[in-house]
């Protein structure tokens, strides 16, 4: 029977220099669909407790969804591994053209285990898999490695995922660069790749992704395109990508300024779409097959950094490398972000860390490095730290390369109060003090401080959730919303669809696309239930890996310090508020008071095997 | 999809070249060249121009030598990986599927006068 699944996973063992294909079972497809679901189940099965994230026993997976590589709009891929930054589950998503190419080569996903003895890269050309020497590539940045591999394989159309120096040096928040300007950015997948001595994966696929019912599928695609065109949100992304969020976050008091001390920044608009359009943008670009084309590609044309090609500075980078550091020159922010991209490290975590270091230095907690005035607003100091972290040079560079949690713990108690993260993953650029549901999302997100597993902001500010009134500042009624959004997002991450697509495409259409493509009957409720199954399985995985449920908490700044500005001035999320939200959340999830999933719920979700952990 | 039975942009009869870190996107479609090198180099006369001026490949005559693909200046002739026969854009009998399916209406079929004139 024809289906959009290839029904094969490619497993590569770098220690043994061998590879094999594994069948994809019907049970796996039925219960986990693809993407995050496949990754979560395989990680649960393959990575035992105590596994060193940077050792040979960790696995690094690149998973696609059943609709990846088809005409269904805005489908992506994800990297799943045990994070070296948090020590727990990590899923990190990337657009571009690398994920479809995995499908075209004939695989639903790649699983990489072991550790190469010397630097290598993997070359996958349909059924031919080679592990090739990469000594000559070691030390190059992400794009140089990409270019050199294309040159040596004599083919510009090959798709490549690569790491830069940060990944080689195992900076704990190093990323995987998936061409072009797309990154599996968060949580340190690039460090895992570096620990395996794996510089890059190059793929070329000539096979076809087939469809169970082509006529029905083509019709569903047409519906999806129509829904996208009808959505004003999608139109906004088409015009200005995520850059317009800078003004929105500033007006609502959620924009991080000076290491999240404040929620507004007087020069925010310079970092937003208008500033970017003026100084950077030249045209639109899209991930493969996506009609939204939210990327605004261009170049820095003037000033100290002119000549640099840059994609849109996404909201998260604009805020964390910009307002968070009290920097308002978008060209400088583009420069700093590009440096992170080339070194191959997460510009969100990096911006967060530089903000932490600047505040710590201004408050006398750490000394300024020799010859550097480490203070907010100093672009050169920020650049100094980007180089120092990526290359792990100097005492401060070494320290910050371990992420804000470890770095602050090594400095001491006064620094811990300045560290803004959840479970070791640096917080994203949405301060939660004016939207307590976002706080609960950070407290409970499977991979740590992340805004994408339940983005409550728009609902909370609209004052409504599913027809019922909602007070953004109150802890009440937040758990129900956060759980619904988490299950929904985990369900969607099996597809693996871009969040922006779901601003336009309806739940029914996604289910119809999936049913038509795979022949597996699906409805929106099945996707959400699958999401809940995954969420619980990942929770069990994290607990087995040693997660202390007491870490379902927020950074001290958000708990102890009232927001000094913006519409929610004076508000914080107190320990009592956290406790209220946490208990409501655990109860509604079917977990016990300590946050451990109860067997009853696990049974209902058909993952009873995940219970009874220590 | 309708042409090949599945999805893969590598099998498309047109392409978009990405250059300079994705800053430039350069589309290429078959020009149905007046002096068509693919036709000139074909040793089995499998490539002929039809009455509408479209350069077409007869799969029964194609001997899979690949010369056409080698000498097309813009990479618009390829060998189908399944059949090993040369394939190129023949404008789907005047109703191109790519135009029909393009979600952003970026493609349209235009005639720029008669090629035989």
XYZ file of C-alpha atoms in Angstrom:
731
model
C 0.000 0.000 0.000
C 1.304 3.386 -0.987
C 1.956 5.806 1.849
C 3.865 8.989 2.622
C 5.984 7.005 5.077
C 9.120 5.442 3.656
C 8.844 2.865 6.449
C 12.578 2.817 6.998
C 14.935 4.375 9.503
C 18.637 4.610 8.782
C 20.796 3.750 11.791
C 24.464 4.635 11.603
C 26.961 3.436 14.189
C 30.005 5.681 14.111
C 32.017 3.473 16.485
C 31.666 0.418 14.258
C 31.603 2.441 11.042
C 28.516 0.487 10.003
C 24.939 1.200 9.057
C 21.650 -0.669 8.789
C 18.048 0.106 7.984
C 15.345 -0.562 10.555
C 11.698 -1.100 9.696
C 9.106 1.321 11.077
C 6.487 -0.754 12.847
C 2.762 -0.165 12.473
C 2.508 0.277 16.248
C 5.050 3.079 16.182
C 3.131 4.836 13.410
C -0.203 4.326 15.123
C 0.816 5.527 18.577
C 3.495 8.085 17.724
C 2.817 9.219 14.087
C 6.296 10.629 13.355
C 8.678 13.492 14.227
C 8.685 14.187 17.953
C 6.643 11.030 18.571
C 9.150 8.733 16.872
C 12.012 10.583 18.540
C 10.486 10.389 22.021
C 9.733 6.660 21.759
C 13.115 5.743 20.290
C 14.985 7.884 22.798
C 13.037 6.246 25.621
C 13.956 2.815 24.273
C 17.580 3.504 23.394
C 18.978 5.902 25.990
C 19.324 4.424 29.440
C 19.462 6.468 32.655
C 22.935 7.802 33.472
C 23.849 7.964 29.791
C 26.426 10.694 29.216
C 24.865 13.078 26.678
C 28.324 13.642 25.221
C 29.331 9.980 25.297
C 29.098 7.237 22.713
C 25.846 5.829 24.080
C 23.736 8.900 23.441
C 21.861 8.859 20.125
C 21.343 11.781 17.802
C 18.248 11.513 15.639
C 16.979 13.509 12.702
C 13.286 12.750 12.325
C 10.819 13.730 9.640
C 7.045 13.699 9.753
C 4.776 11.683 7.480
C 3.953 14.841 5.500
C 7.530 16.101 5.229
C 8.641 16.212 1.607
C 5.102 16.267 0.224
C 3.179 19.264 -1.003
C 1.538 19.762 2.404
C 2.618 23.301 3.300
C 5.211 24.190 5.946
C 6.491 20.776 7.061
C 9.820 20.476 8.820
C 12.107 18.073 10.673
C 13.407 17.687 14.195
C 16.518 16.636 16.025
C 15.927 14.487 19.105
C 18.623 13.559 21.610
C 19.479 13.704 25.288
C 20.569 17.283 25.898
C 24.035 17.981 27.310
C 22.743 21.343 28.538
C 19.805 20.045 30.590
C 20.480 16.313 30.925
C 16.923 15.593 29.773
C 14.919 15.120 26.582
C 15.657 17.505 23.742
C 13.687 18.088 20.575
C 14.789 20.918 18.319
C 13.084 21.799 15.053
C 14.426 23.011 11.738
C 12.933 24.144 8.441
C 14.773 24.529 5.163
C 15.343 21.626 2.821
C 17.341 19.087 4.843
C 14.355 17.187 6.294
C 12.584 16.627 2.938
C 15.872 15.334 1.525
C 15.948 12.601 4.225
C 12.607 11.418 2.850
C 13.792 11.612 -0.752
C 16.762 9.421 0.144
C 14.229 6.878 1.364
C 14.154 7.307 5.152
C 11.677 8.505 7.764
C 14.594 9.372 9.997
C 18.298 9.036 10.773
C 19.626 7.591 14.017
C 23.275 8.165 14.785
C 25.001 6.380 17.622
C 28.539 5.672 18.745
C 31.529 7.930 18.389
C 33.925 8.211 15.482
C 37.614 7.880 16.325
C 38.476 10.930 14.242
C 36.491 13.719 12.587
C 34.147 12.371 9.918
C 31.134 13.340 7.908
C 28.354 11.105 6.640
C 27.436 11.058 2.957
C 24.057 9.530 2.167
C 23.182 9.137 -1.508
C 19.944 7.125 -1.515
C 20.976 3.602 -0.436
C 24.690 4.358 -0.437
C 26.055 5.474 2.913
C 29.669 6.493 3.396
C 31.509 7.649 6.484
C 34.155 9.997 5.145
C 37.178 11.680 6.615
C 36.587 15.237 7.865
C 39.985 16.226 9.275
C 40.249 18.925 6.631
C 36.848 20.335 7.653
C 37.500 20.389 11.397
C 37.828 23.977 12.554
C 35.667 25.431 9.797
C 32.433 27.287 10.455
C 29.006 25.909 9.577
C 28.754 27.508 6.142
C 32.361 26.936 5.121
C 31.920 23.232 5.909
C 28.745 23.222 3.831
C 30.489 24.846 0.890
C 33.559 22.618 1.054
C 31.519 19.416 1.126
C 29.515 20.526 -1.897
C 32.740 21.312 -3.704
C 34.376 17.994 -2.906
C 31.266 15.994 -3.841
C 30.925 18.213 -6.904
C 27.219 18.869 -6.412
C 25.600 22.114 -5.242
C 22.218 20.485 -4.766
C 23.245 18.221 -1.876
C 21.579 19.158 1.415
C 23.811 19.442 4.452
C 23.492 19.629 8.219
C 26.741 20.783 9.794
C 28.280 22.003 13.017
C 30.717 24.858 13.492
C 33.536 25.373 15.944
C 31.108 25.631 18.870
C 29.842 22.117 18.195
C 33.383 20.795 17.823
C 34.314 22.432 21.122
C 31.174 21.006 22.722
C 29.782 24.327 23.837
C 26.712 22.985 25.608
C 24.259 25.045 23.560
C 25.889 24.416 20.173
C 23.457 23.935 17.312
C 23.097 21.986 14.087
C 23.007 24.223 11.013
C 20.545 22.993 8.399
C 20.866 24.980 5.236
C 20.232 27.743 4.702
C 19.758 29.954 7.741
C 17.810 27.201 9.475
C 19.034 25.708 12.712
C 18.129 22.971 15.128
C 19.016 25.679 17.556
C 18.157 24.901 21.128
C 19.552 22.618 23.789
C 22.945 21.625 22.406
C 22.314 19.062 19.652
C 25.437 20.487 17.974
C 27.542 19.552 20.994
C 26.228 15.979 20.799
C 27.200 15.933 17.126
C 30.633 17.321 18.023
C 31.096 14.716 20.752
C 30.555 12.061 18.088
C 33.288 13.666 15.965
C 30.624 14.178 13.328
C 31.162 17.386 11.391
C 28.291 17.077 8.949
C 25.678 14.944 7.273
C 25.287 15.370 3.519
C 22.252 13.913 1.766
C 21.002 13.530 -1.749
C 17.808 11.622 -2.480
C 16.301 10.715 -5.823
C 13.346 8.697 -4.582
C 9.722 9.730 -4.593
C 7.543 10.327 -1.567
C 4.304 8.677 -2.568
C 0.793 9.302 -1.335
C -1.927 6.868 -0.315
C -4.784 8.722 -2.015
C -3.321 11.362 -4.361
C -6.628 12.877 -5.442
C -7.860 13.357 -1.900
C -4.452 14.639 -0.832
C -4.247 17.217 -3.631
C -7.659 18.459 -2.598
C -6.621 18.721 1.062
C -3.499 20.648 0.023
C -5.660 23.075 -1.942
C -7.813 23.602 1.159
C -4.692 24.174 3.271
C -3.357 26.774 0.822
C -6.715 28.539 0.800
C -6.823 28.621 4.592
C -3.311 30.067 4.704
C -4.248 32.804 2.254
C -7.322 33.685 4.316
C -5.388 34.130 7.578
C -4.358 37.668 8.598
C -1.727 36.163 10.931
C -0.104 34.335 8.046
C -0.187 37.537 6.005
C 1.605 39.294 8.876
C 4.315 36.603 8.881
C 4.623 36.980 5.110
C 5.184 40.703 5.413
C 7.433 40.873 8.465
C 8.217 37.384 9.779
C 8.634 37.327 13.538
C 10.321 40.740 13.636
C 7.037 42.555 14.298
C 6.850 40.746 17.641
C 9.518 43.110 19.025
C 7.036 45.999 19.102
C 4.252 43.725 20.374
C 6.369 42.374 23.233
C 7.537 45.866 24.119
C 4.016 47.262 24.251
C 2.857 44.378 26.424
C 5.854 44.599 28.747
C 7.157 41.105 27.939
C 10.338 42.146 26.129
C 13.534 41.242 28.000
C 15.709 44.256 28.697
C 19.024 44.056 30.590
C 18.924 40.367 31.401
C 15.137 40.381 31.891
C 15.309 43.016 34.614
C 12.811 45.128 32.669
C 9.962 44.314 30.294
C 10.234 47.286 27.947
C 12.989 48.956 25.914
C 12.661 52.541 24.683
C 14.500 51.781 21.427
C 12.661 48.536 20.682
C 11.271 49.652 17.316
C 14.801 49.953 15.917
C 15.084 46.194 16.303
C 11.632 45.472 14.871
C 10.430 44.989 11.285
C 10.754 48.617 10.203
C 14.338 48.883 11.414
C 15.222 45.535 9.873
C 13.529 46.324 6.554
C 15.467 49.552 6.300
C 18.894 48.223 7.175
C 18.833 44.550 6.178
C 16.056 43.077 4.085
C 16.191 42.600 0.319
C 13.672 39.869 -0.433
C 11.628 36.979 0.899
C 12.746 33.382 1.188
C 10.917 30.216 2.161
C 11.565 26.758 3.488
C 11.055 24.143 0.801
C 7.531 24.312 -0.574
C 6.218 26.833 1.955
C 3.939 29.579 0.646
C 4.300 31.679 3.814
C 7.913 32.716 3.051
C 8.467 34.348 6.456
C 12.222 34.684 5.886
C 13.449 38.108 4.898
C 16.874 37.635 3.407
C 19.262 40.509 2.868
C 22.568 42.051 3.808
C 24.076 44.654 6.089
C 24.748 47.552 3.733
C 26.382 50.188 5.878
C 28.547 50.688 8.916
C 31.166 48.560 10.552
C 29.632 45.211 9.589
C 28.659 45.938 6.000
C 28.763 43.161 3.445
C 27.439 40.456 5.758
C 24.590 38.423 4.297
C 21.863 37.959 6.859
C 18.453 36.413 7.094
C 15.698 38.090 9.102
C 16.722 38.583 12.722
C 13.997 36.495 14.316
C 12.203 37.935 17.308
C 14.069 35.727 19.770
C 17.505 36.807 18.521
C 16.498 40.456 18.114
C 15.315 40.500 21.722
C 17.993 38.388 23.414
C 20.970 39.734 21.434
C 19.408 43.200 21.214
C 17.139 44.637 23.895
C 18.319 42.131 26.477
C 21.836 43.501 26.075
C 20.624 47.112 25.756
C 21.789 47.166 22.133
C 19.554 48.968 19.623
C 21.652 48.923 16.434
C 20.021 46.183 14.373
C 23.145 45.907 12.219
C 25.176 45.015 15.297
C 22.539 42.505 16.376
C 22.605 40.983 12.884
C 26.381 40.762 13.118
C 26.324 39.069 16.526
C 23.603 36.657 15.406
C 25.507 35.792 12.241
C 28.622 35.080 14.313
C 26.581 32.654 16.416
C 25.210 31.003 13.265
C 28.694 30.597 11.803
C 30.198 29.239 15.021
C 27.065 27.111 15.275
C 25.636 28.061 18.638
C 22.202 29.090 19.811
C 21.852 32.870 19.607
C 19.017 32.721 22.164
C 21.063 30.990 24.862
C 24.085 33.051 23.909
C 22.204 36.360 24.223
C 20.787 35.234 27.531
C 24.301 34.329 28.780
C 25.901 37.575 27.662
C 23.119 39.462 29.440
C 23.793 37.406 32.543
C 27.533 38.139 32.352
C 26.959 41.871 31.785
C 24.685 42.135 34.786
C 26.977 40.015 36.946
C 29.902 42.239 36.027
C 28.002 45.489 36.583
C 26.963 44.214 40.004
C 30.507 43.189 40.882
C 29.738 39.470 41.026
C 32.385 38.673 38.381
C 35.333 40.744 37.158
C 35.504 42.168 33.638
C 37.947 40.305 31.412
C 41.223 42.180 30.858
C 40.771 45.121 28.495
C 37.029 44.699 28.135
C 34.351 46.864 29.658
C 31.704 44.235 30.225
C 28.544 46.300 30.623
C 25.126 46.590 29.017
C 25.083 48.303 25.647
C 28.699 47.488 24.814
C 28.595 45.769 21.411
C 32.327 45.019 21.391
C 32.066 43.296 24.768
C 29.190 41.182 23.450
C 31.254 40.251 20.405
C 34.243 39.441 22.606
C 32.077 37.006 24.560
C 30.632 35.365 21.432
C 34.201 34.554 20.290
C 35.306 33.521 23.783
C 32.335 31.193 24.309
C 32.483 29.534 20.880
C 36.231 28.957 21.093
C 36.092 28.288 24.837
C 38.913 30.729 25.492
C 39.632 32.569 28.713
C 38.150 31.853 32.081
C 34.849 33.556 31.314
C 34.468 31.973 27.860
C 35.058 28.522 29.347
C 32.569 29.183 32.103
C 29.773 30.575 29.926
C 30.142 27.768 27.367
C 28.502 25.500 29.956
C 25.222 27.419 29.906
C 23.768 29.838 32.428
C 22.732 27.233 35.006
C 26.142 25.620 35.395
C 27.981 28.913 35.012
C 25.943 30.589 37.763
C 26.302 27.605 40.093
C 30.056 27.676 39.661
C 30.217 31.406 40.403
C 28.037 31.145 43.494
C 24.797 32.117 45.166
C 24.667 35.776 44.094
C 25.008 34.698 40.468
C 22.253 32.091 40.739
C 19.758 34.907 41.357
C 20.753 36.453 38.022
C 20.502 33.264 35.957
C 17.332 33.091 33.863
C 16.574 29.539 32.770
C 14.247 26.610 33.398
C 15.818 23.184 33.963
C 19.055 24.519 32.491
C 17.652 25.748 29.171
C 18.066 29.515 28.950
C 14.676 31.249 28.941
C 13.362 32.634 25.680
C 12.480 36.261 25.076
C 9.040 36.365 26.631
C 9.202 37.534 30.222
C 6.375 35.738 32.027
C 5.666 38.188 34.832
C 2.723 39.751 32.978
C 1.347 36.402 31.775
C 1.444 33.795 34.505
C 0.307 30.983 32.181
C 3.529 31.482 30.233
C 5.278 31.056 33.578
C 3.566 27.717 34.097
C 4.523 26.685 30.569
C 8.199 27.424 31.339
C 7.924 25.520 34.616
C 6.589 22.397 32.971
C 7.989 22.306 29.439
C 9.549 18.963 28.568
C 12.851 20.397 27.327
C 13.171 23.236 29.846
C 12.838 26.988 29.256
C 10.936 27.094 25.994
C 8.004 29.153 24.698
C 7.022 26.829 21.875
C 5.365 24.015 23.801
C 2.396 26.091 24.863
C 2.467 29.735 23.852
C -0.208 31.236 26.077
C 0.654 34.903 25.549
C -1.942 35.754 22.909
C -4.747 33.988 24.795
C -3.852 35.564 28.114
C -3.631 39.063 26.720
C -6.952 38.611 24.922
C -8.406 37.754 28.350
C -10.099 34.614 27.116
C -9.522 30.873 26.784
C -12.113 28.744 24.989
C -14.871 31.254 25.667
C -14.117 31.602 29.394
C -12.600 34.789 30.849
C -8.950 34.633 31.859
C -6.939 37.045 34.011
C -3.361 37.147 32.718
C -1.968 37.887 36.175
C -3.906 35.313 38.176
C -2.590 31.778 38.694
C -6.096 30.382 38.363
C -7.302 28.433 35.357
C -3.866 28.419 33.744
C -3.137 24.704 34.039
C -6.054 23.693 31.820
C -4.897 26.012 29.053
C -1.203 25.109 29.319
C -1.954 21.366 29.240
C -4.244 21.742 26.226
C -1.609 23.757 24.354
C 1.214 21.353 25.291
C -0.751 18.311 24.117
C -1.730 20.131 20.959
C 1.830 21.188 20.176
C 3.280 17.739 20.908
C 0.646 16.256 18.602
C 1.523 18.689 15.841
C 5.218 18.126 16.320
C 4.655 14.567 15.131
C 3.803 15.900 11.670
C 6.299 17.959 11.938
C 4.401 21.102 11.000
C 5.666 24.657 11.358
C 3.868 26.646 14.072
C 3.186 29.384 11.548
C 1.253 26.989 9.310
C -1.203 26.283 12.092
C -2.100 29.977 12.299
C -3.991 29.390 9.061
C -4.523 25.682 8.452
C -7.404 24.189 10.428
C -7.191 21.115 12.668
C -9.518 19.233 10.345
C -7.359 19.976 7.331
C -4.202 18.728 9.046
C -6.017 15.507 9.950
C -7.309 15.180 6.388
C -3.811 15.725 4.936
C -2.467 13.006 7.205
C -5.265 10.544 6.478
C -5.016 11.048 2.723
C -1.215 10.817 2.700
C -0.866 7.719 4.858
C -4.168 5.855 4.633
C -4.158 5.904 8.433
C -7.501 7.325 9.525
C -6.867 10.353 11.748
C -8.939 13.093 13.317
C -7.905 16.183 15.317
C -8.626 14.447 18.634
C -6.225 11.609 17.771
C -3.453 14.128 17.200
C -4.056 15.739 20.596
C -4.240 12.355 22.336
C -0.976 11.355 20.677
C 0.459 14.608 22.003
C -0.619 13.710 25.530
C 0.927 10.241 25.150
C 4.221 11.771 24.062
C 4.150 14.378 26.831
C 3.731 11.696 29.481
C 6.340 9.407 27.972
C 8.849 12.254 27.875
C 8.039 13.103 31.494
C 8.798 9.494 32.451
C 12.005 9.613 30.422
C 13.078 12.829 32.131
C 12.327 11.435 35.592
C 14.253 8.261 34.797
C 17.174 10.432 33.658
C 17.218 12.002 37.113
C 14.987 15.042 36.717
C 13.960 16.346 40.115
C 10.288 17.445 39.872
C 11.173 20.264 42.270
C 12.813 21.813 39.221
C 9.339 22.548 37.816
C 10.021 26.115 38.785
C 10.851 29.569 37.462
C 14.020 31.629 37.535
C 14.377 33.593 40.827
C 14.062 36.894 38.959
C 10.474 36.159 37.904
C 9.524 34.954 41.401
C 11.201 37.526 43.640
C 11.433 40.756 41.650
C 8.259 42.645 40.685
C 8.244 43.797 37.059
C 9.400 47.427 37.164
C 7.663 48.650 33.994
C 5.010 48.025 31.363
C 1.286 47.332 31.734
C 1.877 44.616 34.359
C 4.223 46.764 36.442
C 4.575 45.495 40.009
C 3.654 41.905 39.219
C 5.708 38.807 39.871
C 4.858 35.110 39.981
C 5.192 34.345 43.689
C 6.161 30.977 45.177
C 2.515 30.589 46.254
C 1.280 31.301 42.716
C 3.748 28.779 41.342
C 2.640 26.191 43.844
C -1.019 26.757 43.018
C -0.433 26.416 39.267
C 1.844 23.418 39.711
C -0.651 21.453 41.822
C -3.525 22.259 39.476
C -1.334 21.173 36.597
C -0.233 17.876 38.167
C -3.794 17.004 39.089
C -5.235 17.706 35.647
C -2.382 15.760 34.059
C -3.192 12.690 36.163
C 0.134 12.954 38.005
C 0.675 12.667 41.741
C 1.384 15.637 44.018
C 5.106 15.302 43.391
C 4.638 15.483 39.628
C 5.038 11.798 38.850
C 2.651 10.328 36.248
C 0.235 7.835 37.808
C -0.084 4.359 36.339
C -3.764 4.887 35.644
C -3.125 7.690 33.185
C -0.172 5.873 31.627
C -2.376 2.795 31.116
C -5.048 4.860 29.434
C -2.392 6.272 27.113
C -1.053 2.785 26.298
C 2.375 3.515 27.789
C 2.080 1.533 31.017
C 5.676 0.342 30.493
C 6.926 3.838 31.263
C 5.724 3.791 34.889
C 7.469 2.448 37.986
C 10.641 4.430 37.486
C 12.841 4.980 40.489
C 3.161 14.366 -8.466
C 0.811 13.694 -11.364
C 3.782 13.317 -13.674
C 5.853 10.932 -11.573
C 3.508 9.411 -8.983
C 5.222 11.020 -6.025
C 7.012 14.080 -4.647
C 10.629 15.053 -5.131
C 11.693 18.460 -6.485
C 14.704 16.766 -8.078
C 12.253 15.111 -10.476
C 10.591 18.400 -11.373
C 10.959 19.617 -14.940
C 11.997 23.033 -13.731
C 14.323 24.096 -10.945
C 15.229 26.915 -8.628
C 18.907 27.398 -7.981
C 19.753 28.798 -4.549
C 22.878 30.918 -4.451
C 24.908 32.989 -2.008
C 23.498 31.660 1.256
C 19.966 31.663 -0.188
C 20.097 35.403 -0.971
C 19.390 34.700 -4.642
C 16.822 32.286 -6.057
C 17.290 31.761 -9.750
C 14.564 29.861 -11.564
C 15.302 27.827 -14.671
C 12.748 26.477 -17.118
C 13.301 24.819 -20.492
C 13.650 27.500 -23.146
C 12.549 25.143 -25.964
C 15.702 26.589 -27.594
C 15.584 27.573 -31.221
C 18.953 25.910 -31.639
C 18.356 23.077 -29.165
C 21.654 21.401 -28.212
C 19.768 18.457 -26.686
C 18.184 17.804 -30.063
C 21.442 18.375 -31.946
C 23.429 15.870 -29.902
C 20.821 13.078 -29.772
C 22.259 10.137 -31.758
C 18.923 8.304 -32.044
C 16.756 11.187 -33.208
C 14.586 10.698 -30.137
C 14.339 14.456 -29.632
C 12.197 16.341 -32.120
C 10.393 19.647 -32.245
C 6.632 19.273 -32.585
C 4.246 21.468 -34.586
C 3.827 23.843 -31.631
C 7.575 24.395 -31.410
C 8.000 22.285 -28.298
C 11.094 20.086 -28.084
C 9.832 16.588 -27.178
C 11.505 13.285 -26.334
C 10.225 9.978 -27.675
C 10.965 7.465 -24.906
C 10.751 4.551 -27.345
C 13.611 5.954 -29.375
C 15.704 7.176 -26.411
C 18.744 4.950 -25.839
C 19.573 6.519 -22.430
C 22.990 7.769 -23.534
C 22.629 10.985 -21.525
C 24.241 13.264 -24.117
C 21.210 15.575 -24.098
C 21.453 15.997 -20.340
C 25.192 16.584 -20.626
C 24.898 19.363 -23.180
C 21.810 21.233 -22.031
C 23.297 24.559 -20.915
C 20.854 25.019 -18.028
C 20.348 21.494 -16.714
C 16.809 21.112 -17.984
C 17.199 17.613 -19.439
C 17.721 14.737 -17.002
C 17.615 10.954 -17.002
C 14.675 9.574 -15.026
C 16.243 7.477 -12.236
C 13.573 4.784 -12.637
C 13.319 4.430 -16.422
C 16.768 5.829 -17.320
C 15.060 7.633 -20.216
C 15.737 11.301 -20.894
C 12.997 13.627 -19.698
C 12.392 17.350 -20.036
C 9.614 19.909 -19.868
C 7.252 19.440 -22.785
C 4.671 21.839 -21.359
C 2.165 19.026 -20.674
C 0.357 19.367 -24.015
C -0.187 23.054 -23.456
C -1.602 22.766 -19.942
C 1.380 22.613 -17.602
C 0.685 20.792 -14.341
C 3.177 23.010 -12.492
C 1.159 26.105 -13.368
C -2.051 24.414 -12.306
C -0.735 23.334 -8.923
C 1.428 26.329 -7.925
C -0.023 27.560 -4.608
C 1.288 31.097 -4.941
C 0.438 31.615 -8.622
C 4.082 32.316 -9.304
C 3.957 30.378 -12.581
C 2.087 31.115 -15.760
C 2.347 29.982 -19.357
C 3.050 32.783 -21.803
C 3.729 32.666 -25.530
C 6.327 34.980 -26.956
C 5.433 34.752 -30.629
C 5.901 31.753 -32.874
C 9.324 30.141 -32.726
C 9.204 29.242 -36.452
C 8.792 32.815 -37.517
